[in-house]
XYZ file of C-alpha atoms in Angstrom:
769
model
C 1.946 5.156 -13.890
C 1.683 7.813 -10.888
C 5.088 7.547 -8.812
C 4.535 6.932 -5.084
C 6.642 8.373 -2.318
C 5.884 6.188 0.721
C 6.640 7.582 4.146
C 6.062 6.131 7.575
C 2.800 7.280 8.916
C 4.468 8.327 12.027
C 7.901 6.869 13.589
C 7.500 6.186 17.319
C 10.700 4.799 18.887
C 10.805 1.160 20.362
C 11.007 2.503 23.809
C 7.971 4.837 23.245
C 5.983 1.882 21.891
C 7.021 -0.405 24.670
C 5.969 2.232 27.356
C 2.702 2.769 25.827
C 1.981 -0.791 25.398
C 2.812 -1.442 29.260
C 0.787 1.761 30.395
C -2.204 0.576 28.461
C -1.831 -3.226 28.747
C -1.707 -3.593 24.962
C 0.250 -5.677 22.344
C 3.067 -3.682 20.745
C 1.750 -3.752 17.383
C -1.606 -2.504 18.437
C 0.353 0.245 20.303
C 2.335 1.334 17.496
C -0.688 1.588 15.431
C -2.639 3.700 17.743
C 0.468 5.973 18.300
C 0.596 6.504 14.606
C -3.109 7.531 14.603
C -2.648 10.081 17.589
C -4.843 7.675 19.588
C -3.333 8.085 22.937
C -5.977 9.139 25.565
C -7.240 6.217 27.725
C -10.955 6.982 27.192
C -10.340 7.319 23.235
C -8.444 4.181 23.196
C -11.053 2.291 24.896
C -13.913 3.719 22.722
C -11.797 3.260 19.437
C -11.010 -0.420 20.327
C -14.393 -1.084 21.650
C -17.001 0.359 18.948
C -20.004 -0.784 21.058
C -23.601 0.836 20.902
C -22.591 3.038 23.858
C -20.582 4.991 21.659
C -23.972 6.235 19.986
C -24.489 9.852 20.437
C -27.635 11.674 21.329
C -29.636 12.116 18.117
C -31.010 15.334 19.470
C -27.652 16.984 19.261
C -28.088 17.234 15.565
C -29.436 20.474 14.089
C -33.239 20.836 13.944
C -33.657 17.154 15.157
C -36.450 18.236 17.456
C -38.132 20.222 14.728
C -37.877 17.232 12.350
C -39.463 14.877 15.038
C -42.328 17.086 15.555
C -43.065 17.343 11.973
C -43.091 13.710 11.620
C -45.231 12.895 14.666
C -47.689 15.606 13.418
C -47.768 13.881 9.968
C -48.237 10.508 11.353
C -50.963 11.591 13.997
C -52.790 13.402 11.146
C -52.358 10.472 8.613
C -50.702 12.837 6.253
C -49.223 11.823 3.206
C -45.282 11.672 3.439
C -42.936 11.167 0.511
C -39.167 10.313 0.866
C -37.056 11.762 -1.774
C -33.680 9.805 -1.973
C -30.588 9.533 -4.310
C -29.601 6.604 -6.598
C -26.198 5.584 -5.102
C -25.701 3.250 -2.488
C -25.744 5.782 0.416
C -29.231 7.220 -1.138
C -30.600 3.934 -1.316
C -29.869 2.753 2.249
C -30.854 6.118 3.493
C -34.324 5.991 1.688
C -34.625 2.438 2.866
C -33.914 3.271 6.559
C -36.240 6.439 6.403
C -39.132 4.014 4.714
C -38.614 1.179 7.488
C -38.598 3.807 10.240
C -41.943 5.452 9.282
C -43.515 2.105 8.718
C -42.755 0.939 11.990
C -44.552 4.106 13.349
C -47.720 3.302 11.444
C -47.106 5.579 8.426
C -47.367 4.366 4.650
C -44.913 6.839 3.162
C -44.180 6.798 -0.674
C -40.706 7.095 -1.898
C -38.920 8.419 -4.835
C -35.478 7.674 -6.064
C -34.389 10.002 -8.830
C -33.596 8.430 -12.090
C -29.947 9.215 -12.856
C -30.843 9.719 -16.608
C -33.906 11.346 -16.441
C -33.797 13.389 -13.280
C -30.003 14.011 -12.713
C -28.251 14.465 -9.397
C -30.219 16.032 -6.361
C -33.400 17.942 -6.052
C -35.475 17.921 -9.304
C -38.042 20.596 -9.878
C -40.166 18.633 -12.381
C -40.271 15.450 -9.874
C -41.092 17.785 -6.907
C -43.881 19.158 -9.142
C -45.276 15.694 -9.713
C -44.861 14.932 -5.929
C -46.853 17.884 -4.973
C -49.572 17.049 -7.508
C -49.883 13.778 -5.704
C -51.007 15.554 -2.717
C -47.906 15.064 -0.507
C -48.149 17.079 2.947
C -44.533 16.299 3.950
C -41.386 15.739 1.825
C -38.271 14.211 3.543
C -35.072 14.191 1.633
C -32.433 11.824 2.427
C -28.657 12.175 1.253
C -29.729 15.209 -0.669
C -31.522 18.309 -0.510
C -29.113 20.790 0.969
C -28.428 22.355 -2.418
C -32.161 22.378 -3.578
C -32.936 25.947 -2.555
C -35.215 26.840 -5.527
C -36.912 23.479 -5.698
C -37.582 23.460 -1.923
C -38.996 26.811 -2.085
C -41.507 25.617 -4.896
C -43.058 23.048 -2.363
C -43.054 25.566 0.415
C -45.111 27.892 -1.773
C -47.314 24.821 -2.717
C -48.041 24.421 1.084
C -45.829 21.226 1.456
C -43.653 21.017 4.328
C -40.206 20.016 3.964
C -37.496 18.215 5.990
C -34.000 18.138 4.679
C -31.766 15.260 5.898
C -28.186 15.487 4.294
C -24.550 15.306 4.764
C -23.006 16.987 1.739
C -21.107 20.093 1.509
C -23.197 23.247 2.292
C -23.775 25.824 -0.538
C -23.440 29.496 0.205
C -27.120 29.765 1.035
C -29.283 27.021 2.637
C -32.804 26.232 1.489
C -35.853 27.467 3.580
C -37.090 24.135 4.708
C -38.780 23.478 7.785
C -35.951 21.528 9.199
C -32.614 20.910 8.036
C -30.966 17.660 9.695
C -27.145 17.942 8.961
C -24.071 17.223 10.938
C -22.108 20.356 9.949
C -24.390 23.267 10.049
C -22.391 26.341 11.267
C -22.745 26.786 15.003
C -24.206 23.595 15.595
C -21.676 21.145 14.353
C -22.535 17.587 15.462
C -19.940 15.426 17.612
C -19.505 13.318 14.305
C -19.562 15.811 11.404
C -18.831 13.143 8.758
C -21.893 10.976 8.893
C -23.100 9.565 5.638
C -26.635 10.087 4.490
C -27.667 6.775 5.739
C -26.047 7.876 9.074
C -27.972 10.840 9.234
C -31.189 8.821 8.362
C -30.197 6.473 11.196
C -29.948 9.199 13.755
C -33.432 10.143 12.942
C -34.502 6.436 13.284
C -32.795 6.436 16.571
C -34.637 9.649 17.906
C -37.862 8.174 16.835
C -37.521 4.366 17.736
C -34.975 4.325 20.335
C -33.256 0.729 20.865
C -35.459 -0.522 18.083
C -33.389 1.564 15.548
C -30.771 -0.986 15.938
C -32.390 -3.400 13.636
C -31.711 -0.883 10.706
C -28.096 -0.044 11.621
C -26.893 -2.725 9.329
C -28.422 -0.867 6.399
C -26.791 2.317 7.623
C -23.458 0.605 7.784
C -23.726 -0.237 4.053
C -24.358 3.483 3.244
C -21.540 4.661 5.616
C -18.848 2.295 4.058
C -20.112 2.816 0.370
C -19.958 6.549 0.842
C -16.367 6.561 1.919
C -16.850 8.961 4.876
C -14.468 8.873 7.702
C -14.752 5.765 9.817
C -13.987 8.077 13.014
C -16.238 8.654 16.070
C -19.970 7.430 15.743
C -19.283 6.191 12.109
C -16.964 3.210 13.703
C -19.959 2.361 15.949
C -22.429 2.315 12.944
C -19.970 0.206 10.887
C -18.936 -2.099 13.654
C -22.553 -2.623 15.220
C -23.795 -2.972 11.687
C -21.701 -5.826 10.973
C -22.803 -7.500 14.227
C -26.674 -6.814 13.460
C -26.133 -8.569 9.946
C -25.726 -11.888 11.720
C -29.217 -11.371 13.305
C -30.933 -11.236 9.807
C -33.500 -8.529 10.135
C -33.827 -7.871 6.342
C -34.461 -10.911 4.063
C -33.247 -8.770 1.158
C -29.961 -8.137 2.578
C -29.619 -11.894 3.538
C -30.422 -12.745 -0.167
C -27.622 -10.246 -1.358
C -25.022 -11.622 0.959
C -25.779 -15.297 -0.350
C -25.580 -14.218 -3.664
C -22.042 -12.606 -3.078
C -20.934 -16.010 -1.500
C -20.398 -14.378 1.664
C -20.564 -16.068 5.113
C -22.560 -13.700 7.378
C -20.653 -14.477 10.459
C -17.383 -13.398 8.967
C -18.648 -10.484 6.915
C -16.418 -7.446 7.104
C -16.264 -3.826 5.820
C -14.294 -4.786 3.001
C -17.089 -7.197 1.894
C -19.392 -4.335 2.159
C -17.200 -2.000 0.208
C -16.129 -4.493 -2.624
C -19.161 -6.664 -2.877
C -22.380 -5.495 -1.357
C -22.169 -1.675 -2.137
C -21.101 -2.131 -5.847
C -24.035 -4.260 -6.637
C -26.436 -1.813 -4.924
C -24.784 1.105 -6.742
C -25.041 -0.653 -9.973
C -28.775 -0.532 -9.808
C -28.713 3.272 -9.893
C -25.783 3.435 -12.375
C -27.639 1.276 -15.172
C -31.294 1.030 -14.208
C -33.565 2.864 -11.522
C -32.294 2.311 -8.080
C -35.782 2.146 -6.609
C -35.511 -1.598 -6.661
C -32.550 -1.473 -4.302
C -34.900 0.118 -1.880
C -37.437 -2.784 -2.627
C -34.783 -5.282 -2.003
C -33.550 -3.904 1.354
C -37.356 -3.110 2.789
C -39.273 -6.312 1.353
C -40.249 -9.174 3.694
C -40.952 -11.411 0.742
C -37.965 -13.804 0.146
C -38.971 -14.772 -3.143
C -39.166 -11.248 -4.201
C -35.976 -10.540 -2.655
C -34.310 -13.365 -4.674
C -35.641 -11.915 -8.028
C -34.311 -8.432 -7.364
C -30.876 -10.009 -6.198
C -30.652 -12.113 -9.403
C -31.505 -9.031 -11.414
C -29.149 -7.092 -9.405
C -26.152 -9.422 -10.372
C -26.850 -9.429 -13.980
C -26.897 -5.553 -13.857
C -23.613 -5.365 -12.135
C -21.936 -7.827 -14.662
C -23.012 -5.490 -17.395
C -21.747 -2.434 -15.306
C -18.321 -4.009 -15.274
C -18.283 -4.759 -19.058
C -19.257 -1.170 -19.716
C -16.456 0.227 -17.370
C -13.770 -1.837 -19.027
C -15.119 -0.480 -22.529
C -15.468 3.049 -21.730
C -11.983 3.224 -19.828
C -10.155 1.773 -22.682
C -11.912 4.258 -24.950
C -10.796 7.072 -22.888
C -6.986 6.395 -23.097
C -6.458 8.727 -26.365
C -8.267 11.573 -24.657
C -6.142 10.978 -21.503
C -2.755 11.021 -23.303
C -3.977 14.207 -25.361
C -4.616 15.946 -22.118
C -1.143 14.869 -20.458
C -0.231 18.532 -19.814
C -3.670 19.701 -18.391
C -4.072 20.087 -14.534
C -7.706 18.710 -14.880
C -8.653 16.047 -17.325
C -12.156 16.404 -18.841
C -13.382 13.364 -20.841
C -16.100 13.444 -23.296
C -17.809 10.021 -23.661
C -18.522 8.398 -27.073
C -21.642 6.645 -26.482
C -20.715 5.933 -22.825
C -23.325 4.770 -20.334
C -24.056 7.553 -18.075
C -24.273 5.363 -15.138
C -20.529 4.555 -15.278
C -19.103 8.183 -15.722
C -18.130 8.322 -12.031
C -16.181 4.974 -12.315
C -14.432 6.100 -15.255
C -13.528 9.422 -13.753
C -12.268 7.441 -10.486
C -10.188 4.926 -12.563
C -8.649 7.738 -14.667
C -8.025 9.907 -11.591
C -5.982 6.785 -10.187
C -4.239 6.459 -13.469
C -3.064 10.227 -13.769
C -3.382 11.418 -10.138
C -5.250 14.668 -11.343
C -8.960 15.819 -11.063
C -11.086 14.239 -13.778
C -14.513 15.213 -15.103
C -16.175 12.385 -17.191
C -19.001 13.623 -19.324
C -21.700 12.279 -21.789
C -24.223 14.191 -23.897
C -27.741 13.191 -22.730
C -30.254 13.003 -25.606
C -32.948 13.298 -23.490
C -32.217 16.572 -21.637
C -29.884 18.034 -24.376
C -27.232 18.761 -21.837
C -24.077 16.966 -20.808
C -24.128 14.874 -17.606
C -20.904 14.539 -15.824
C -19.230 13.092 -12.806
C -16.032 14.229 -11.164
C -13.445 12.834 -9.017
C -10.253 14.253 -7.447
C -7.270 12.966 -5.384
C -6.457 14.105 -1.976
C -5.103 17.663 -1.962
C -7.501 19.006 -4.261
C -10.895 20.264 -3.381
C -13.127 19.674 -6.506
C -16.271 21.022 -5.048
C -14.484 24.266 -4.157
C -13.288 24.467 -7.761
C -16.512 23.909 -9.417
C -18.551 25.776 -7.026
C -16.907 28.906 -8.167
C -18.649 28.413 -11.652
C -21.975 27.198 -10.355
C -23.705 29.584 -12.702
C -22.678 27.464 -15.710
C -24.269 24.405 -14.495
C -27.928 23.337 -14.924
C -27.412 21.392 -11.695
C -24.483 20.693 -9.550
C -23.530 19.003 -6.201
C -21.033 17.009 -4.324
C -18.146 17.213 -2.192
C -14.395 17.762 -1.847
C -13.407 14.584 -3.747
C -16.768 13.869 -5.664
C -19.262 15.511 -7.760
C -22.066 15.378 -10.155
C -23.324 17.712 -12.443
C -25.222 18.937 -15.673
C -24.079 21.472 -18.124
C -24.901 22.868 -21.362
C -22.587 21.488 -24.187
C -21.811 24.707 -25.342
C -20.533 25.767 -21.675
C -18.478 22.600 -21.364
C -15.378 24.101 -23.180
C -15.530 27.470 -20.983
C -15.588 25.402 -17.829
C -12.736 23.223 -18.870
C -10.607 26.338 -19.574
C -11.656 27.809 -16.067
C -10.905 24.874 -14.195
C -7.432 24.486 -15.541
C -6.318 27.483 -13.298
C -7.591 25.908 -10.169
C -4.678 23.296 -9.376
C -2.329 26.247 -9.261
C -4.507 28.272 -7.180
C -4.875 25.472 -4.621
C -1.343 24.549 -4.749
C -1.993 21.159 -5.968
C 0.848 19.781 -8.304
C -0.699 16.833 -10.394
C 2.832 15.938 -11.568
C 4.331 15.454 -8.095
C 4.609 11.977 -6.569
C 1.902 10.862 -4.611
C 2.791 10.851 -1.059
C 1.293 7.723 0.710
C 1.660 6.344 4.318
C 2.533 2.959 5.457
C 2.342 1.702 9.028
C 4.508 -0.897 10.060
C 8.003 -2.337 8.837
C 7.910 -5.851 9.336
C 9.951 -8.887 8.093
C 8.223 -11.627 6.311
C 9.009 -14.199 9.106
C 6.792 -12.022 11.379
C 3.667 -12.731 9.493
C 1.079 -15.021 11.008
C -2.644 -15.464 12.008
C -1.975 -13.770 15.417
C -0.535 -10.470 13.653
C -3.947 -10.185 11.595
C -5.923 -10.543 14.810
C -3.986 -7.763 16.460
C -4.215 -5.611 13.442
C -7.981 -6.057 13.074
C -8.455 -4.804 16.809
C -8.394 -1.552 15.073
C -11.148 -2.485 12.680
C -13.467 -1.285 11.167
C -11.017 0.260 8.503
C -11.821 2.963 5.880
C -11.469 6.636 5.431
C -9.807 8.066 8.361
C -8.811 4.741 9.810
C -7.260 2.687 6.665
C -6.461 -0.728 7.049
C -2.559 -0.879 7.911
C 0.046 -1.204 5.229
C 3.101 -2.997 5.798
C 6.459 -2.459 4.416
C 8.833 -5.183 3.532
C 12.233 -3.996 2.629
C 14.809 -5.768 0.158
C 12.637 -8.578 -1.004
C 11.942 -10.126 -4.500
C 8.858 -11.038 -6.577
C 9.281 -14.766 -7.129
C 7.168 -16.989 -9.578
C 5.290 -13.924 -10.978
C 2.548 -14.662 -13.328
C -0.505 -12.927 -14.610
C -4.005 -13.858 -13.641
C -7.582 -12.520 -14.510
C -9.738 -12.271 -17.635
C -7.513 -9.714 -19.112
C -4.247 -10.996 -17.726
C -3.395 -7.654 -16.086
C -3.403 -8.948 -12.468
C -0.373 -10.261 -10.661
C -0.022 -13.410 -8.581
C 3.442 -13.714 -6.932
C 5.501 -14.783 -3.965
C 7.159 -12.223 -1.776
C 10.536 -13.693 -0.526
C 13.325 -12.721 1.617
C 15.486 -15.764 0.561
C 14.283 -17.602 3.613
C 10.628 -16.843 4.211
C 7.902 -16.134 1.659
C 4.140 -15.238 1.423
C 1.768 -15.408 -1.421
C 0.720 -11.998 -2.964
C -1.939 -10.409 -5.181
C -1.584 -7.170 -7.049
C -4.611 -5.945 -8.991
C -3.521 -4.440 -12.316
C 0.007 -5.031 -11.240
C 1.572 -7.513 -13.633
C 3.013 -4.920 -16.208
C 4.713 -3.416 -13.098
C 6.077 -6.562 -11.976
C 7.682 -6.885 -15.345
C 9.528 -3.872 -14.930
C 11.192 -4.809 -11.693
C 11.859 -8.556 -12.619
C 14.072 -10.137 -10.040
C 15.655 -6.985 -8.550
C 15.466 -6.300 -4.770
C 12.295 -4.311 -4.029
C 10.550 -2.590 -1.079
C 6.945 -4.046 -1.182
C 3.981 -2.493 0.425
C 0.613 -4.438 1.075
C -2.061 -5.306 3.638
C -2.067 -8.777 5.065
C -5.071 -10.779 5.083
C -6.392 -14.520 4.912
C -7.104 -16.465 1.572
C -9.454 -19.321 2.280
C -9.661 -21.829 -0.767
C -10.989 -25.403 -0.453
C -11.380 -25.288 3.378
C -7.742 -24.431 3.847
C -6.792 -20.818 5.220
C -3.382 -19.254 4.339
C -1.700 -15.813 4.482
C -1.872 -13.304 1.644
C -0.647 -10.035 0.870
C -2.709 -7.681 -0.927
C -0.176 -5.437 -2.915
C -0.541 -1.694 -2.980
C 2.978 -1.162 -4.470
C 6.245 -2.587 -5.120
C 9.446 -0.586 -6.147
C 13.045 -1.210 -6.777
C 14.885 -0.580 -3.607
C 17.420 2.025 -3.133
C 19.941 -0.767 -2.799
C 18.469 -2.432 -5.923
C 18.771 0.925 -7.859
C 22.470 1.190 -6.901
C 23.149 -2.472 -8.074
C 21.390 -1.585 -11.280
C 23.478 1.203 -11.795
C 26.687 -0.578 -11.097
C 25.556 -3.329 -13.407
C 26.193 -0.960 -16.247
C 29.816 -0.458 -15.018
C 30.955 -3.769 -13.725
C 31.126 -7.215 -15.435
C 31.462 -10.649 -13.637
C 34.287 -12.455 -15.208
C 35.072 -14.566 -12.067
C 34.188 -17.827 -13.635
C 35.537 -17.236 -17.165
C 38.344 -18.443 -19.101
C 40.535 -15.656 -20.035
C 42.504 -15.708 -23.584
C 44.952 -13.196 -24.770
C 42.372 -11.989 -27.227
C 39.938 -11.320 -24.352
C 42.828 -9.501 -22.437
C 43.450 -7.291 -25.376
C 39.999 -5.935 -25.592
C 40.729 -3.940 -22.341
C 42.674 -0.637 -21.873
C 44.311 -1.688 -18.681
C 44.902 -4.957 -16.680
C 45.071 -4.190 -12.954
C 47.268 -6.262 -10.577
C 47.288 -6.452 -6.741
C 50.066 -8.894 -6.470
C 53.657 -8.558 -7.722
C 54.131 -12.285 -8.677
C 51.134 -12.113 -11.088
C 52.074 -8.537 -12.433
C 55.823 -9.803 -13.269
C 54.524 -12.923 -14.910
C 52.141 -10.956 -17.044
C 54.770 -8.407 -18.099
C 56.497 -11.676 -19.867
C 53.374 -12.389 -21.821
C 52.190 -11.108 -25.161
C 49.235 -9.219 -23.770
C 48.991 -5.650 -25.522
C 46.865 -3.996 -22.851
C 48.542 -1.719 -20.666
C 49.516 -3.608 -17.255
C 49.200 -1.451 -13.996
C 49.475 -1.830 -10.465
C 46.316 -1.198 -8.373
C 47.637 2.162 -6.922
C 47.843 3.559 -10.649
C 44.911 5.651 -11.928
C 42.770 4.273 -14.586
C 39.870 6.414 -14.518
C 37.589 6.661 -17.674
C 39.260 3.292 -19.046
C 37.847 -0.141 -19.720
C 39.952 -2.409 -17.156
C 39.992 -5.851 -15.815
C 40.900 -6.644 -12.342
C 43.192 -9.590 -12.936
C 43.857 -10.863 -9.264
C 42.187 -10.671 -5.854
C 43.654 -8.153 -3.220
C 44.963 -9.537 0.019
C 42.449 -7.228 1.914
C 39.120 -5.641 1.411
C 40.419 -2.361 2.353
C 42.855 -2.424 -0.499
C 39.749 -2.878 -3.111
C 37.551 -0.637 -1.282
C 40.213 2.232 -1.861
C 40.585 1.162 -5.471
C 36.928 1.435 -6.298
C 36.313 4.553 -4.392
C 38.995 6.561 -6.609
C 38.650 4.952 -9.996
C 35.495 5.890 -11.980
C 36.007 3.474 -14.840
C 34.056 2.971 -18.078
C 33.759 -0.740 -17.647
C 35.411 -2.846 -15.196
C 35.586 -6.854 -15.453
C 36.110 -8.620 -12.125
C 38.332 -11.796 -12.639
C 39.895 -12.016 -9.094
C 42.420 -14.801 -10.119
C 44.340 -16.848 -7.502
C 46.607 -19.954 -7.483
C 45.387 -20.888 -4.063
C 43.666 -24.309 -4.075
C 42.094 -24.147 -0.581
C 39.715 -21.471 0.458
C 40.386 -18.922 3.109
C 38.711 -20.446 5.870
C 38.493 -18.872 9.342
C 41.174 -20.648 11.931
C 39.565 -23.386 14.018
C 40.093 -22.262 17.627
C 39.647 -25.801 18.812
C 42.352 -27.281 16.627
C 44.708 -24.255 17.670
C 44.195 -25.191 21.333
C 44.620 -28.887 20.484
C 48.080 -28.014 18.845
C 49.074 -25.628 21.590
C 48.447 -28.105 24.227
C 50.423 -30.782 22.583
C 53.491 -28.639 22.134
C 53.311 -27.509 25.838
C 52.938 -31.191 27.088
C 55.941 -32.496 24.828
C 59.362 -30.952 25.237
C 61.160 -33.020 22.477
C 59.245 -31.955 19.353
C 61.432 -30.946 16.657
C 60.561 -28.059 14.320
C 61.126 -30.075 11.384
C 58.754 -32.944 12.674
C 55.518 -30.863 12.224
C 54.108 -33.379 9.471
C 54.085 -35.968 11.960
C 52.585 -33.818 14.636
C 49.876 -33.111 12.272
C 49.102 -36.730 11.256
C 49.205 -37.570 15.099
C 46.589 -34.808 15.877
C 44.593 -35.498 12.523
C 45.298 -31.989 11.596
C 46.071 -30.658 7.966
C 49.877 -29.843 7.661
C 49.415 -26.428 6.255
C 47.097 -25.787 9.070
C 49.766 -26.648 11.561
C 52.336 -24.464 9.918
C 49.940 -21.745 10.098
C 49.043 -22.100 13.697
C 52.700 -22.589 14.678
C 53.817 -19.374 12.823
C 51.055 -17.636 14.915
C 52.391 -18.889 18.141
C 55.814 -17.685 17.473
C 54.567 -14.114 16.760
C 52.696 -13.983 19.858
C 55.480 -15.496 21.886
C 53.431 -18.475 22.833
C 56.391 -20.981 21.762
C 59.888 -20.520 20.671
C 62.812 -22.662 19.030
C 65.577 -23.649 21.126
C 68.156 -25.962 19.486
C 65.707 -26.850 16.805
C 63.191 -27.848 19.419
C 59.732 -26.332 19.804
C 59.318 -25.147 23.472
C 56.936 -23.252 25.610
C 57.862 -19.532 25.650
C 57.904 -17.339 28.809
C 55.078 -15.096 27.944
C 54.930 -12.413 30.138
C 51.384 -11.092 29.215
C 48.149 -12.510 27.720
C 47.994 -11.821 23.968
C 44.942 -11.604 21.648
C 45.294 -13.718 18.397
C 44.561 -10.571 16.194
C 47.922 -9.286 17.415
C 49.526 -11.828 15.247
C 50.142 -10.321 11.766
C 49.803 -13.881 10.157
C 46.520 -14.351 11.861
C 45.153 -10.908 10.851
C 46.156 -11.614 7.256
C 44.332 -14.787 7.134
C 41.258 -13.211 8.640
C 41.503 -10.473 5.811
C 41.750 -13.235 3.183
C 38.911 -14.882 4.560
C 36.859 -11.844 4.205
C 38.196 -11.283 0.412
C 37.217 -14.856 -0.380
C 33.736 -14.731 1.206
C 32.710 -11.415 -0.110
C 34.749 -11.165 -3.607
C 34.560 -14.605 -4.618
C 31.910 -16.787 -2.874
C 28.996 -14.137 -3.129
C 26.964 -14.010 -6.120
C 27.161 -10.990 -8.363
C 24.286 -8.927 -6.781
C 25.346 -9.306 -3.160
C 28.894 -8.309 -4.134
C 27.637 -5.084 -6.155
C 25.365 -4.509 -2.958
C 28.534 -4.534 -0.932
C 30.579 -2.652 -3.500
C 27.922 0.248 -3.396
C 28.905 1.448 -0.096
C 32.208 2.439 -1.419
C 32.090 2.522 -5.079
C 32.603 6.183 -6.775
C 30.059 5.356 -9.469
C 27.120 5.350 -6.783
């Protein structure tokens, strides 16, 4: 399990938050989250919190957009044959669907081709390009790919085919000689939103061609944007936010059928539903079958046909889940064998090629290292692979240095796809092991993660969720806020799920609690038990049987620093406070320690063989038992500060029957008023006074002694009289009163507290910590 070091994303002061909230007329929770994200300009705040269509940028700001539109207009006007070449993941499927629907709205009848993951591999494929050229196409439009297809595109150009590349992936050293390249990060022509997805780029072309009518396609663009994990900043926020709104208008019967199959309520659908339910099912098609059916689903107007595809998609997705589970389990031995490697390279044993990326991703999460998952392809005779890497390591840069070893390669910083001769894989593996060091990436270092809010469980409510959701949609670049809860416990923890690896628990601070779910975290929960923890998670709503309740989705939990101290002290200290002591038990210790002379002298007359010592004598390194309780906490603090014992048993014996309760001010005033108003009270009549005032005799004796010490009363000829006090006195000026307070603290902390609370208090002073 990878160790995570959690840090506050930023830590604005309460005053800074309050000032920001007042200046911008915002809630303080929303203000804190905005400050942490460096969103402070009023115009930026407004656009961030209101991701309306007004935030869509001019599509003609994109590189070569004018050229692309001219080519498309010419092709449609001349009734040229247009082909769309897509990709097999969710971004590629949605990009292809957007482009197809856009051209159809303009009267064209384009054909489309989605590469087969297993036959064609990733990106432009020369054989498929030849096939399309042989079909007599006049214009090829790539979506979500093409920028790395220099040689393949040159072939088409030589055949007289015009080519428009629309892509968003990292640029190669040399661009293809296409007729137009619409890409958001072409050097010198960077777009205002350089992190568009492939579907986002396709939507911008639709926007340029269709104007406002393109909004009917923005829901499909939202799926591709979320699925491809691009930064949800700038225009991407508008695409996802408006896309979610457009889904409610039901422009696409196929998407409606998929939403129903996922048992989602279209009016409540969120970006999380896209990421965890819609997109994985579309992705599953390209992983196990041909993703063309995904394009058919999103572009069909036939509800019956859509239902058939959705039913097939659900079966494929279930099969995908089973294959991933099996392959990941099979990979564990290889992962262990490469524990010392900076980059993990897995060789599949009959793994389905379509799930290699997921296996790489799950392995990366497990070990916090870049991972390549590969499988030999019988059809092509080469190794097909997929790579994933954690933040802080650029996998594209590392692999692009060795592009000559690949038969096909493409991707970006955190993910890539490739094909390589089996004989070259070992050479590549050896070369890549140098890359983590060159990039300054330490795979063994703890992962640094950010959290956003420090809250108590009592602060959780539905209104808080509404406040947090003002910053939605969440995703890359704008993660859903993670809340930290300090010094809480995991109660009633149990395993759930088919494989019993998931955790269902209650997060409790002793007074308040909230239900929580942690995927794959049951084993982790077993390691912390009932220890005090710091918990990190995202607050959400669980709906069951028509009822809504708060639920925390856990990101992590760790024994709190305080809990670690307590655990360390439990190795030293033993709780003997309720034990019966015998001579045999006492003789097991090296020393018996006393704070009171009375007990010390009595013990010296016993048959105890253990050495009897006073609290101010040294006992470092010994096994000791503290027999009685000190008169003040300060005495005990000094003792545990200087004595680093091997084991210490805490007995804290006393003969007092009553507890050290805090003096009752009302009763003291009642007694003092009585004494001041009665001049004939004899000192030896206090028992009668106590009975008359309904007070305890020992309390009256205590109060009277305090009054004497403070010169409130005096005894004259055996009578208690009012003293002639010259100044006002505080109760704590009485030694007797102060001692009673000290004993009260001793009772409360050393005797009444549970053992964990006692050790928690001791940890501030104890020399073992």
